Coordinates of C-alpha atoms in Angstrom, one line a residue:
M1475 CA 100.7 128.9 119.4
T1476 CA 98.1 131.6 118.6
D1477 CA 95.0 132.5 120.6
R1478 CA 92.8 131.1 117.8
A1479 CA 92.0 127.4 117.4
L1480 CA 95.0 125.3 116.3
R1481 CA 95.3 125.1 112.6
V1482 CA 96.8 122.1 110.8
L1483 CA 98.2 122.2 107.3
S1484 CA 98.9 118.9 105.4
L1485 CA 101.4 119.0 102.6
I1486 CA 102.1 116.6 99.7
P1487 CA 105.9 117.0 99.0
P1488 CA 107.5 116.4 95.6
M1489 CA 107.3 114.1 93.9
T1490 CA 104.2 111.9 93.8
Q1491 CA 101.6 112.0 91.0
L1492 CA 100.7 114.7 88.5
N1493 CA 97.3 113.5 87.3
T1494 CA 95.6 113.3 90.7
P1495 CA 96.4 114.2 94.3
Y1496 CA 98.1 111.6 96.4
P1497 CA 95.2 110.7 98.8
S1498 CA 96.9 110.9 102.2
T1499 CA 96.3 114.6 102.9
A1500 CA 92.7 114.2 101.7
Y1501 CA 92.1 111.4 104.2
L1502 CA 93.8 113.4 107.1
T1503 CA 92.1 116.6 106.3
G1504 CA 88.6 115.0 106.1
F1505 CA 89.2 113.1 109.4
L1506 CA 90.5 116.2 111.3
R1507 CA 87.6 118.3 110.1
S1508 CA 85.2 115.6 111.2
R1509 CA 86.7 116.1 114.7
G1510 CA 86.1 119.9 114.5
I1511 CA 89.8 120.8 113.8
D1512 CA 90.7 123.6 111.4
A1513 CA 92.5 121.6 108.7
R1514 CA 93.9 122.7 105.4
Q1515 CA 96.0 121.0 102.6
A1516 CA 98.2 121.8 99.6
D1517 CA 100.0 119.8 96.9
L1518 CA 103.5 121.2 96.5
A1519 CA 104.4 118.4 94.1
L1520 CA 102.0 119.7 91.5
A1521 CA 102.7 123.3 92.4
L1522 CA 106.5 122.7 91.8
V1523 CA 105.9 121.3 88.3
L1524 CA 103.4 124.0 87.4
R1525 CA 105.9 126.7 88.5
L1526 CA 108.8 125.1 86.6
F1527 CA 106.8 124.5 83.4
T1528 CA 106.1 128.2 82.6
P1529 CA 107.9 130.6 80.3
A1530 CA 109.7 132.1 83.3
G1531 CA 110.6 128.6 84.6
L1532 CA 112.0 127.6 81.3
D1533 CA 114.1 130.8 81.2
A1534 CA 115.7 129.8 84.5
L1535 CA 116.2 126.3 83.2
R1536 CA 117.9 127.6 80.1
E1537 CA 120.4 129.6 82.2
R1538 CA 121.3 126.4 84.0
A1539 CA 121.6 124.5 80.7
L1540 CA 123.9 127.1 79.2
A1541 CA 126.1 126.8 82.2
V1542 CA 126.8 123.2 81.5
P1543 CA 130.1 122.9 79.5
E1544 CA 129.5 122.1 75.8
A1545 CA 131.4 118.8 76.0
R1546 CA 129.1 117.6 78.8
R1547 CA 125.8 118.5 77.3
S1548 CA 123.5 115.6 76.8
G1549 CA 121.3 115.1 73.7
S1550 CA 118.4 116.4 75.8
L1551 CA 120.2 119.7 76.6
H1552 CA 121.2 120.2 73.0
A1553 CA 117.6 119.6 71.8
F1554 CA 116.3 122.0 74.4
L1555 CA 118.8 124.8 73.7
D1556 CA 118.5 124.4 69.9
Q1557 CA 114.7 124.6 70.1
F1558 CA 114.3 126.8 73.1
A1559 CA 112.1 129.4 71.4
R1560 CA 109.6 126.7 70.5
Y1561 CA 109.7 125.3 74.0
R1562 CA 109.1 128.7 75.6
R1563 CA 106.3 129.5 73.1
T1564 CA 104.4 126.2 73.6
I1565 CA 104.8 125.3 77.3
G1566 CA 101.8 127.4 78.5
P1567 CA 99.4 126.0 75.9
T1568 CA 100.6 122.5 76.4
I1569 CA 100.0 122.6 80.2
A1570 CA 96.6 124.1 79.6
Y1571 CA 95.8 121.3 77.2
L1572 CA 96.9 118.6 79.6
Q1573 CA 94.8 120.2 82.3
G1574 CA 91.7 119.9 80.0
R1575 CA 91.4 123.6 79.5
D1576 CA 92.0 123.8 75.7
S1577 CA 90.9 120.6 74.0
T1578 CA 91.0 122.0 70.5
L1579 CA 94.8 122.3 70.7
A1580 CA 94.9 118.5 70.3
H1581 CA 94.7 118.8 66.5
R1582 CA 97.9 120.8 66.3
I1583 CA 99.7 118.7 68.8
A1584 CA 98.7 115.4 67.2
A1585 CA 99.9 116.6 63.8
R1586 CA 103.4 116.8 65.4
E1587 CA 104.1 120.2 64.0
L1588 CA 103.5 122.4 67.1
L1589 CA 105.8 120.9 69.8
P1590 CA 109.5 120.6 69.6
E1591 CA 110.7 117.0 69.8
G1592 CA 113.7 115.8 71.8
P1593 CA 115.3 112.4 72.4
R1594 CA 112.2 111.0 74.1
F1595 CA 110.5 111.0 70.7
N1596 CA 113.1 108.5 69.4
A1597 CA 110.9 105.8 71.0
L1598 CA 108.3 106.3 68.3
A1599 CA 110.7 104.8 65.8
Q1600 CA 109.9 101.3 67.2
Y1601 CA 106.4 101.4 66.0
E1602 CA 105.8 100.2 62.5
D1603 CA 104.0 102.5 60.0
D1604 CA 100.5 101.1 59.4
G1605 CA 100.5 102.5 55.9
S1606 CA 99.1 105.9 56.8
G1607 CA 102.6 107.5 57.3
D1608 CA 101.9 107.8 61.0
P1609 CA 103.9 105.5 63.4
L1610 CA 101.1 106.0 66.0
G1611 CA 98.3 105.2 63.6
W1612 CA 98.0 101.6 65.0
A1613 CA 97.3 102.9 68.5
F1614 CA 95.0 105.9 67.9
G1615 CA 93.5 105.4 64.4
A1616 CA 91.9 108.3 62.6
L1617 CA 89.8 109.6 65.4
G1618 CA 91.9 109.2 68.5
V1619 CA 93.2 112.8 68.3
Q1620 CA 92.9 113.6 72.0
D1621 CA 94.7 110.6 73.2
K1622 CA 97.4 110.9 70.6
A1623 CA 98.0 114.5 71.5
R1624 CA 98.2 113.6 75.2
H1625 CA 100.8 111.0 74.5
I1626 CA 102.9 113.4 72.4
A1627 CA 102.5 116.1 75.1
T1628 CA 103.7 113.6 77.7
L1629 CA 106.8 112.8 75.7
Y1630 CA 107.4 116.6 75.5
L1631 CA 107.2 116.9 79.3
D1632 CA 109.5 113.9 79.7
D1633 CA 112.1 115.6 77.5
L1634 CA 111.9 118.7 79.8
A1635 CA 112.2 116.4 82.9
D1636 CA 115.4 115.1 81.3
V1637 CA 116.7 118.6 80.9
I1638 CA 116.1 119.3 84.6
R1639 CA 117.9 116.1 85.4
D1640 CA 120.9 117.0 83.2
A1641 CA 121.1 120.7 83.9
V1642 CA 119.8 121.2 87.5
D1643 CA 119.7 118.0 89.6
E1644 CA 120.7 114.5 88.4
R1645 CA 118.4 113.1 91.1
F1646 CA 115.2 114.6 89.5
A1647 CA 112.4 112.5 88.2
F1648 CA 108.6 113.0 88.0
V1649 CA 107.9 110.2 90.5
R1650 CA 111.2 109.4 92.2
Y1651 CA 113.0 112.5 93.3
A1652 CA 116.4 111.9 95.1
E1653 CA 115.1 108.5 96.0
S1654 CA 118.5 107.0 96.6
L1655 CA 119.2 109.4 99.5
A1656 CA 116.4 107.9 101.6
S1657 CA 115.6 104.3 100.4
S1658 CA 116.8 101.8 103.0
Q1659 CA 119.6 104.3 103.8
P1660 CA 121.1 103.2 107.1
S1661 CA 122.8 106.6 107.7
F1662 CA 121.3 110.0 107.5
E1663 CA 124.6 111.4 106.3
P1664 CA 123.8 111.4 102.5
L1665 CA 120.6 113.4 103.2
A1666 CA 122.4 115.7 105.6
Q1667 CA 125.0 116.6 103.0
A1668 CA 122.4 117.1 100.3
L1669 CA 120.3 119.4 102.6
A1670 CA 123.4 121.4 103.5
A1671 CA 124.5 121.8 99.9
P1672 CA 123.8 125.1 98.0
P1673 CA 120.2 125.1 96.8
T1674 CA 119.4 124.0 93.2
L1675 CA 116.8 125.7 91.0
I1676 CA 114.3 123.1 92.3
D1677 CA 115.2 123.9 95.9
D1678 CA 114.7 127.6 95.3
V1679 CA 111.3 127.1 93.7
L1680 CA 110.2 124.7 96.4
R1681 CA 111.3 127.2 99.0
E1682 CA 109.2 130.0 97.3
L1683 CA 106.2 127.7 97.2
T1684 CA 106.6 126.7 100.9
L1685 CA 106.8 130.4 102.0
E1686 CA 103.7 131.2 99.9
V1687 CA 101.6 128.4 101.3
M1688 CA 102.7 129.2 104.9
E1689 CA 101.9 132.9 104.5
R1690 CA 98.5 132.0 103.0
E1691 CA 97.4 129.4 105.5
Q1692 CA 99.2 130.5 108.7
P1693 CA 99.3 127.0 110.3
D1694 CA 100.4 126.0 113.8
L1695 CA 101.1 122.4 112.9
V1696 CA 102.4 121.2 109.5
L1697 CA 102.0 117.6 108.5
L1698 CA 104.5 116.3 105.8
S1699 CA 102.9 113.2 104.3
V1700 CA 105.8 111.1 102.8
P1701 CA 104.6 108.0 101.0
F1702 CA 107.8 107.0 99.2
P1703 CA 111.6 107.5 99.5
G1704 CA 111.3 109.7 96.5
A1705 CA 109.5 112.4 98.6
V1706 CA 111.8 112.5 101.6
Y1707 CA 114.4 114.9 100.4
A1708 CA 111.8 117.5 99.3
A1709 CA 109.8 117.0 102.6
L1710 CA 112.9 117.8 104.6
R1711 CA 113.7 120.8 102.4
I1712 CA 110.1 122.0 103.2
G1713 CA 110.8 121.5 106.9
Q1714 CA 114.1 123.3 106.6
T1715 CA 112.3 126.4 105.2
I1716 CA 109.6 126.4 107.8
K1717 CA 112.1 126.1 110.7
A1718 CA 114.2 128.9 109.4
R1719 CA 111.3 131.4 109.0
W1720 CA 108.8 130.1 111.6
P1721 CA 110.6 128.2 114.4
Q1722 CA 107.5 128.2 116.5
V1723 CA 105.5 126.2 114.0
R1724 CA 105.5 122.5 114.8
V1725 CA 106.3 120.0 111.9
A1726 CA 105.4 116.3 111.9
L1727 CA 106.4 113.7 109.3
G1728 CA 104.5 110.5 108.7
G1729 CA 103.2 108.3 105.9
G1730 CA 104.2 105.1 104.1
Y1731 CA 107.9 105.8 104.2
A1732 CA 108.1 106.3 107.9
N1733 CA 105.8 103.4 108.5
T1734 CA 108.2 101.0 106.8
E1735 CA 111.7 102.5 107.0
L1736 CA 111.9 104.6 110.1
R1737 CA 110.6 102.1 112.7
E1738 CA 114.0 102.0 114.5
L1739 CA 114.9 105.7 114.0
K1740 CA 117.8 106.9 116.2
E1741 CA 119.2 109.8 114.2
P1742 CA 118.8 113.1 116.1
R1743 CA 119.6 115.3 113.1
V1744 CA 116.2 114.4 111.5
F1745 CA 114.7 116.6 114.2
D1746 CA 116.6 119.7 112.9
F1747 CA 113.9 119.6 110.1
V1748 CA 110.8 118.2 111.9
D1749 CA 109.6 118.0 115.5
F1750 CA 107.8 114.7 115.4
V1751 CA 107.8 111.5 113.3
T1752 CA 104.7 109.3 113.6
L1753 CA 104.1 105.7 112.6
D1754 CA 101.3 103.7 111.1
A1755 CA 97.7 105.0 110.7
G1756 CA 97.9 108.7 111.4
E1757 CA 94.5 109.4 113.0
R1758 CA 95.2 108.4 116.6
P1759 CA 98.8 109.8 116.8
L1760 CA 97.6 113.1 115.3
L1761 CA 94.7 113.4 117.8
A1762 CA 97.2 112.8 120.6
L1763 CA 99.7 115.2 119.1
I1764 CA 97.1 118.0 118.7
E1765 CA 96.0 117.5 122.3
H1766 CA 99.6 117.8 123.4
L1767 CA 100.1 121.0 121.5
Q1768 CA 96.9 122.4 123.0
G1769 CA 98.2 121.7 126.5
Q1770 CA 95.7 118.9 127.1
R1771 CA 98.2 116.0 127.1
G1772 CA 101.7 115.6 128.4
P1773 CA 104.6 114.6 126.1
Q1774 CA 104.8 111.1 127.7
R1775 CA 101.2 110.4 126.5
L1776 CA 101.9 110.7 122.7
V1777 CA 101.0 107.7 120.5
R1778 CA 103.5 106.0 118.1
T1779 CA 105.7 109.2 117.9
F1780 CA 109.4 109.8 117.8
V1781 CA 110.7 113.0 119.4
R1782 CA 114.2 114.4 120.3
D1783 CA 114.5 115.1 124.0
E1784 CA 116.3 117.9 125.7
A1785 CA 119.5 115.8 125.9
G1786 CA 119.4 115.4 122.1
A1787 CA 118.5 111.7 122.1
V1788 CA 115.7 110.3 120.0
K1789 CA 112.9 108.8 122.0
Y1790 CA 109.9 106.7 120.9
I1791 CA 106.7 107.4 122.8
N1792 CA 103.7 105.1 122.5
L1793 CA 100.9 105.3 124.9
A1794 CA 98.7 102.3 124.1
E1795 CA 95.4 103.6 122.8
P1796 CA 93.0 102.0 120.3
D1797 CA 93.2 103.1 116.7
V1798 CA 90.3 105.0 115.2
P1799 CA 88.1 102.3 113.6
F1800 CA 88.0 102.4 109.8
E1801 CA 84.2 102.9 109.9
D1802 CA 84.8 106.2 111.8
V1803 CA 87.7 107.8 109.9
G1804 CA 85.3 110.0 108.0
T1805 CA 85.2 111.0 104.3
P1806 CA 88.2 112.3 102.5
T1807 CA 88.0 115.9 101.3
W1808 CA 89.9 117.4 98.4
D1809 CA 88.9 121.0 99.4
G1810 CA 91.9 123.2 99.0
L1811 CA 93.5 121.2 96.2
P1812 CA 93.4 122.6 92.7
L1813 CA 91.5 119.7 91.1
Q1814 CA 91.3 121.4 87.7
S1815 CA 95.1 121.9 87.5
Y1816 CA 96.3 118.3 87.5
L1817 CA 97.8 116.9 84.3
S1818 CA 96.3 114.0 82.5
L1819 CA 99.2 112.1 80.9
V1820 CA 99.5 109.1 78.6
D1821 CA 103.0 107.7 79.0
M1822 CA 102.4 104.2 77.6
L1823 CA 100.3 103.1 74.7
N1824 CA 98.3 100.6 76.7
P1825 CA 94.7 101.1 77.8
M1826 CA 95.2 99.6 81.3
H1827 CA 98.6 101.0 82.1
R1828 CA 97.5 104.6 81.3
L1829 CA 95.0 104.6 84.2
W1830 CA 97.8 105.4 86.6
S1831 CA 98.8 108.6 84.8
D1832 CA 95.6 109.7 83.0
G1833 CA 92.5 111.1 84.6
R1834 CA 91.7 112.6 87.9
W1835 CA 90.7 109.8 90.2
N1836 CA 89.1 110.1 93.7
K1837 CA 91.2 107.6 95.7
L1838 CA 89.4 105.7 98.4
T1839 CA 89.9 102.4 100.3
V1840 CA 87.3 99.7 100.7
A1841 CA 89.0 98.3 103.8
H1842 CA 92.0 99.0 105.9
G1843 CA 94.8 96.4 105.7
C1844 CA 94.7 93.0 103.9
Y1845 CA 92.2 90.2 104.6
W1846 CA 94.8 87.6 103.4
K1847 CA 98.0 88.8 105.1
K1848 CA 100.0 85.6 104.5
C1849 CA 102.2 86.5 101.5
S1850 CA 105.8 85.8 102.5
F1851 CA 107.2 88.8 100.6
C1852 CA 104.8 91.3 102.2
D1853 CA 105.1 93.3 105.5
V1854 CA 102.3 91.3 107.0
G1855 CA 103.2 92.2 110.6
L1856 CA 102.9 96.0 110.0
D1857 CA 99.7 97.9 110.6
Y1858 CA 99.0 98.9 107.0
I1859 CA 98.8 95.1 106.2
G1860 CA 98.1 93.3 109.4
R1861 CA 95.2 95.4 110.9
Y1862 CA 92.2 94.4 108.7
E1863 CA 89.1 96.4 109.2
T1864 CA 86.1 97.1 107.0
A1865 CA 83.2 99.5 106.7
T1866 CA 79.7 98.7 105.6
A1867 CA 78.7 99.0 102.0
S1868 CA 76.3 101.7 103.0
T1869 CA 79.1 103.7 104.7
L1870 CA 81.3 103.4 101.6
A1871 CA 78.5 104.5 99.3
D1872 CA 77.7 107.5 101.5
R1873 CA 81.4 108.5 101.3
I1874 CA 81.3 108.1 97.5
E1875 CA 78.2 110.2 97.2
R1876 CA 79.7 113.0 99.3
I1877 CA 83.0 112.9 97.3
V1878 CA 81.1 113.2 94.0
E1879 CA 79.1 116.1 95.4
E1880 CA 82.3 117.9 96.5
T1881 CA 84.5 117.2 93.4
G1882 CA 81.9 116.9 90.7
Q1883 CA 83.9 113.9 89.4
T1884 CA 82.7 110.3 89.4
G1885 CA 86.0 108.4 88.8
F1886 CA 87.3 106.3 91.8
H1887 CA 90.4 104.3 92.3
F1888 CA 90.2 101.9 95.3
V1889 CA 93.7 101.8 96.6
D1890 CA 93.4 98.8 99.0
E1891 CA 96.3 96.4 99.5
A1892 CA 93.8 93.8 98.3
A1893 CA 90.1 94.7 98.3
P1894 CA 88.0 91.9 99.8
P1895 CA 85.6 90.2 97.3
K1896 CA 82.7 90.1 99.7
A1897 CA 83.0 93.9 100.4
L1898 CA 83.3 94.6 96.7
K1899 CA 80.2 92.5 96.0
A1900 CA 78.2 94.3 98.7
L1901 CA 79.4 97.7 97.4
A1902 CA 78.5 96.9 93.8
E1903 CA 75.0 95.9 94.9
E1904 CA 74.7 99.1 96.9
L1905 CA 75.9 101.3 94.0
L1906 CA 73.4 99.6 91.7
R1907 CA 70.6 100.0 94.3
R1908 CA 71.3 103.7 94.7
E1909 CA 71.8 104.1 90.9
L1910 CA 75.2 105.7 91.4
P1911 CA 76.8 106.0 88.0
I1912 CA 80.5 105.9 88.9
T1913 CA 83.6 104.6 87.2
W1914 CA 86.0 102.6 89.3
W1915 CA 89.0 100.3 89.4
G1916 CA 91.0 98.7 92.2
N1917 CA 93.5 96.1 93.4
I1918 CA 92.7 92.6 94.4
R1919 CA 93.9 89.0 94.9
F1920 CA 93.1 86.8 91.9
E1921 CA 91.2 84.3 94.1
K1922 CA 88.5 82.0 93.0
T1923 CA 85.8 83.9 94.7
F1924 CA 85.9 86.3 91.8
T1925 CA 83.6 84.2 89.6
P1926 CA 82.5 85.3 86.1
E1927 CA 79.1 86.2 87.7
L1928 CA 80.8 88.4 90.3
S1929 CA 83.0 89.9 87.6
Q1930 CA 79.9 90.9 85.6
L1931 CA 78.2 92.4 88.7
L1932 CA 81.3 94.5 89.4
A1933 CA 81.4 95.6 85.7
D1934 CA 77.7 96.6 85.9
S1935 CA 78.4 98.7 88.9
G1936 CA 81.1 100.7 87.0
C1937 CA 84.3 98.6 87.4
I1938 CA 86.6 99.1 84.4
A1939 CA 89.9 97.6 85.5
M1940 CA 91.5 95.4 88.2
S1941 CA 95.1 95.0 89.2
G1942 CA 96.5 92.1 91.2
G1943 CA 99.6 90.1 92.0
L1944 CA 100.5 87.0 90.0
E1945 CA 104.1 87.5 91.2
V1946 CA 106.1 84.6 89.8
A1947 CA 103.9 82.4 87.5
S1948 CA 105.0 79.2 89.0
D1949 CA 102.9 77.0 91.2
R1950 CA 105.9 75.9 93.2
L1951 CA 107.0 79.5 94.0
L1952 CA 103.4 80.7 94.5
A1953 CA 103.1 78.0 97.2
L1954 CA 106.4 79.0 98.8
M1955 CA 105.1 82.6 98.8
K1956 CA 101.9 81.5 100.5
K1957 CA 100.1 83.4 97.8
G1958 CA 97.0 81.2 98.0
V1959 CA 96.5 81.0 94.3
T1960 CA 97.6 78.8 91.3
V1961 CA 98.5 79.8 87.8
D1962 CA 95.4 78.1 86.4
Q1963 CA 93.2 79.8 88.9
V1964 CA 94.7 83.2 88.0
A1965 CA 94.0 82.5 84.3
R1966 CA 90.3 81.7 85.0
V1967 CA 89.8 84.7 87.3
T1968 CA 91.5 87.1 84.9
K1969 CA 89.6 85.7 81.9
G1970 CA 86.4 86.2 83.7
F1971 CA 87.2 89.9 84.3
S1972 CA 88.3 90.4 80.7
D1973 CA 85.1 88.7 79.4
A1974 CA 83.1 91.2 81.5
G1975 CA 85.0 94.1 79.8
I1976 CA 87.3 94.7 82.8
L1977 CA 90.9 95.4 82.0
V1978 CA 93.5 93.4 84.0
H1979 CA 97.0 94.4 85.2
A1980 CA 99.3 91.8 86.7
Y1981 CA 102.0 92.6 89.2
L1982 CA 104.9 90.2 88.3
M1983 CA 108.0 89.4 90.2
Y1984 CA 111.4 87.8 89.5
G1985 CA 114.3 86.9 91.7
F1986 CA 112.3 85.3 94.5
P1987 CA 114.4 82.9 96.7
T1988 CA 115.3 79.6 95.0
Q1989 CA 113.9 80.9 91.6
T1990 CA 115.9 79.2 88.8
V1991 CA 116.5 80.2 85.2
Q1992 CA 114.0 77.5 84.3
D1993 CA 111.4 79.0 86.6
T1994 CA 111.9 82.3 85.0
V1995 CA 111.6 81.1 81.5
D1996 CA 108.5 79.1 82.4
A1997 CA 107.0 82.1 84.1
L1998 CA 107.4 84.2 81.0
E1999 CA 105.8 81.5 78.9
Y2000 CA 102.8 81.6 81.3
V2001 CA 102.7 85.4 81.0
R2002 CA 102.8 85.2 77.2
Q2003 CA 99.9 82.8 77.2
L2004 CA 97.9 85.0 79.5
F2005 CA 98.3 87.9 77.1
E2006 CA 97.7 85.6 74.1
N2007 CA 94.4 84.3 75.6
G2008 CA 93.1 87.8 76.5
C2009 CA 93.4 87.1 80.3
I2010 CA 95.5 90.2 81.0
Q2011 CA 96.2 93.4 79.1
S2012 CA 99.0 94.9 81.2
G2013 CA 101.7 94.0 83.7
F2014 CA 104.8 95.1 85.4
F2015 CA 107.9 93.1 86.4
H2016 CA 109.7 94.1 89.5
R2017 CA 112.8 92.6 91.1
F2018 CA 112.0 90.8 94.4
S2019 CA 113.3 92.8 97.3
C2020 CA 113.6 91.2 100.8
T2021 CA 112.4 93.5 103.6
V2022 CA 113.2 93.1 107.2
H2023 CA 109.5 93.1 108.2
S2024 CA 108.4 90.3 105.8
P2025 CA 108.3 86.6 106.6
V2026 CA 111.3 86.0 104.2
G2027 CA 113.3 88.6 106.1
L2028 CA 112.3 87.3 109.5
N2029 CA 112.8 83.6 108.7
P2030 CA 115.2 83.4 105.8
A2031 CA 116.2 79.8 106.4
D2032 CA 112.6 78.8 105.6
Y2033 CA 113.2 80.1 102.1
G2034 CA 116.7 78.7 101.5
I2035 CA 118.6 82.0 101.7
Q2036 CA 121.1 83.7 104.0
L2037 CA 120.7 87.4 104.8
V2038 CA 123.6 89.8 104.3
P2039 CA 124.3 91.5 107.7
L2040 CA 123.3 95.2 107.7
P2041 CA 125.6 97.9 108.8
P2042 CA 124.7 99.9 111.9
V2043 CA 121.4 101.6 111.3
S2044 CA 120.4 104.9 112.7
F2045 CA 118.1 106.1 110.0
A2046 CA 116.2 104.0 107.4
K2047 CA 115.9 100.2 107.5
N2048 CA 113.8 98.2 105.1
D2049 CA 115.4 96.3 102.3
I2050 CA 118.1 93.7 103.1
G2051 CA 120.4 91.8 100.8
F2052 CA 120.5 88.0 100.7
I2053 CA 122.5 85.2 99.3
D2054 CA 120.5 82.7 97.2
P2055 CA 122.4 79.4 96.6
T2056 CA 121.0 79.1 93.1
G2057 CA 123.4 81.9 92.0
V2058 CA 121.1 83.1 89.2
D2059 CA 121.9 86.5 87.6
H2060 CA 118.4 87.8 88.0
D2061 CA 119.3 91.3 86.9
A2062 CA 120.4 90.0 83.5
L2063 CA 117.2 88.0 83.2
G2064 CA 115.2 91.0 84.2
V2065 CA 116.3 92.9 81.1
G2066 CA 114.6 90.2 78.9
L2067 CA 111.6 90.0 81.1
R2068 CA 110.9 93.7 81.0
K2069 CA 111.5 93.9 77.2
A2070 CA 109.1 91.0 76.6
L2071 CA 106.4 92.5 78.8
Y2072 CA 106.7 95.9 77.2
N2073 CA 106.2 94.3 73.8
Y2074 CA 103.3 92.1 75.0
M2075 CA 101.5 95.2 76.3
H2076 CA 101.7 96.6 72.8
G2077 CA 100.5 93.4 71.1
I2078 CA 104.0 92.6 69.8
G2079 CA 105.9 89.3 69.9
L2080 CA 103.1 87.1 71.3
D2081 CA 103.8 84.4 68.7
E2082 CA 107.6 84.3 69.4
D2083 CA 109.5 81.7 71.4
V2084 CA 110.1 83.4 74.8
R2085 CA 113.8 82.4 74.7
A2086 CA 114.2 85.1 72.0
W2087 CA 113.9 87.8 74.7
F2088 CA 117.0 86.6 76.4
S2089 CA 119.2 86.8 73.3
H2090 CA 121.3 89.5 75.1
L2091 CA 122.7 86.9 77.5
P2092 CA 126.1 85.3 76.8
H2093 CA 124.5 81.9 77.2
S2094 CA 121.3 80.3 76.0
V2095 CA 118.4 79.7 78.3
P2096 CA 116.5 76.4 78.5
R2097 CA 113.3 75.9 76.5
P2098 CA 110.1 76.3 78.6
T2099 CA 108.7 73.2 80.1
V2100 CA 105.2 74.7 80.0
K2101 CA 103.0 73.3 77.2
K2102 CA 102.1 75.7 74.4
H2103 CA 98.4 75.6 75.2
R2104 CA 98.5 75.2 79.0
I2105 CA 96.5 78.3 79.7
A2106 CA 93.9 77.6 76.9
R2107 CA 93.3 74.2 78.4
A2108 CA 93.0 75.7 81.9
L2109 CA 90.3 78.0 80.6
A2110 CA 88.5 75.2 78.8
G2111 CA 88.6 73.1 81.9

């Protein structure tokens, strides 16, 4: 340690989001500064993409692509090499456009004459010509030049990401980078081998960026915030670089991935790359860790922290201390992050779905944890769900005002597990009382408390969209899940939001224990009717995954399943396989579900029999038992 006050640097490792900072470092930096600690932050995920997507970065990428034998070159590599001069010439202007620095370029991009087009553009062939000669005319019309250009530029970047995958690292993706190395991986060996392998172009660039930020900030403690499995590999590469150059600097890893998957960590090799791994809400463990590094607290008084002892064994130390109340965690700060450099992307032609990739949103939570905490598929026993705490509407509005003053941007995404309706109502009233003109969206449960009147109040306060879990649209399975809602109730709540001008996204699930083919067909019919009646505008189907921390994983017999025994676990533990006596091939059904939903989100196929989406199966599926106008009658009732 140096003679000056201890300095903390929080890093976002690749990959997370490109349109807005992942919020964890903003929370931690704001909290630490509120306690008088010198805290800095940097987003290496964004920095990596911006370094790769330059003329020099594409030159290096071309070298790797040329090294791939001709016979093994994918369509993406052929398109990139054949049109390389155009890619090199246009990459700088395209990035500037997506950052909002050159809006007039939209006219040339939208005309589809400026940017080279690779295999990703083949997707445009699915859209019917509206008579204008433009396959995107139905989505953007004559005046939607900016959005159309942003979608085309997004496809252009997707083509380049495919080139990186095919020429540099097959594990690369914009959101999930080397995810399979870490997701529910019982052994550290796959990660150890990858980290010991010769560095790829991405590894080299990430190393350069790590050295640069370390030289610039000169921290004593580095925090690696790892929200997903797709950020673990890069986080450990960052730790590897720091340990090689600055062995005296301490490195701590935490975040959503550690909180869910590393709760039984025993692998000592992890600590070749980091010194500490913390669990759950980071504020209290970090205060204890900082006091320890300053000589004010012994190592046996750390909080929720894994270390490697002198004998080389992993130890978990947890001195019982109360967590910092949600009311007292302070206001997030984005100071130090290049807010004008993020990329606004439009990857899907759906007004609700685009919110996740388009625009720079200030991310904030209305409450910590979930007020319901009963859903049987959820990690209800873990801190991020089970510890429910709120802040007053006045405190939240104060935080919003300070964030707007700092960032100059009035868009907010409330990233709660499920924002409580009472708190949202109070916040909406406070925003209106203060005349704070913000735009916001968030995640909720579709419960009956959200009346049409409350929906309108939320819209008046700036709400433009809501997402929530419908899961399996089956009252039997919703009851088994302990979801606390019915399909009819979801229809009425979502219709109330839509009538108030609020877009609605539904999280959908398939493959839940005891779910039959008939359940699946009926659920899709419900979803079709929800789209048809204007209740929802967007959705996403995901395959049910049983986690060891959920009620299903803890009490499988209650759900009619048998768990598949896990191998010995020394590293990550989260998902667990199970045997469902129904024997349904949910993966095969999932193909039809995702295809149907993709079309519904584009307004296509809403008048077709849902069985048509399963025509790829070697057998027919049963007709839906749901009446054709079930949702319409529920709304009328």
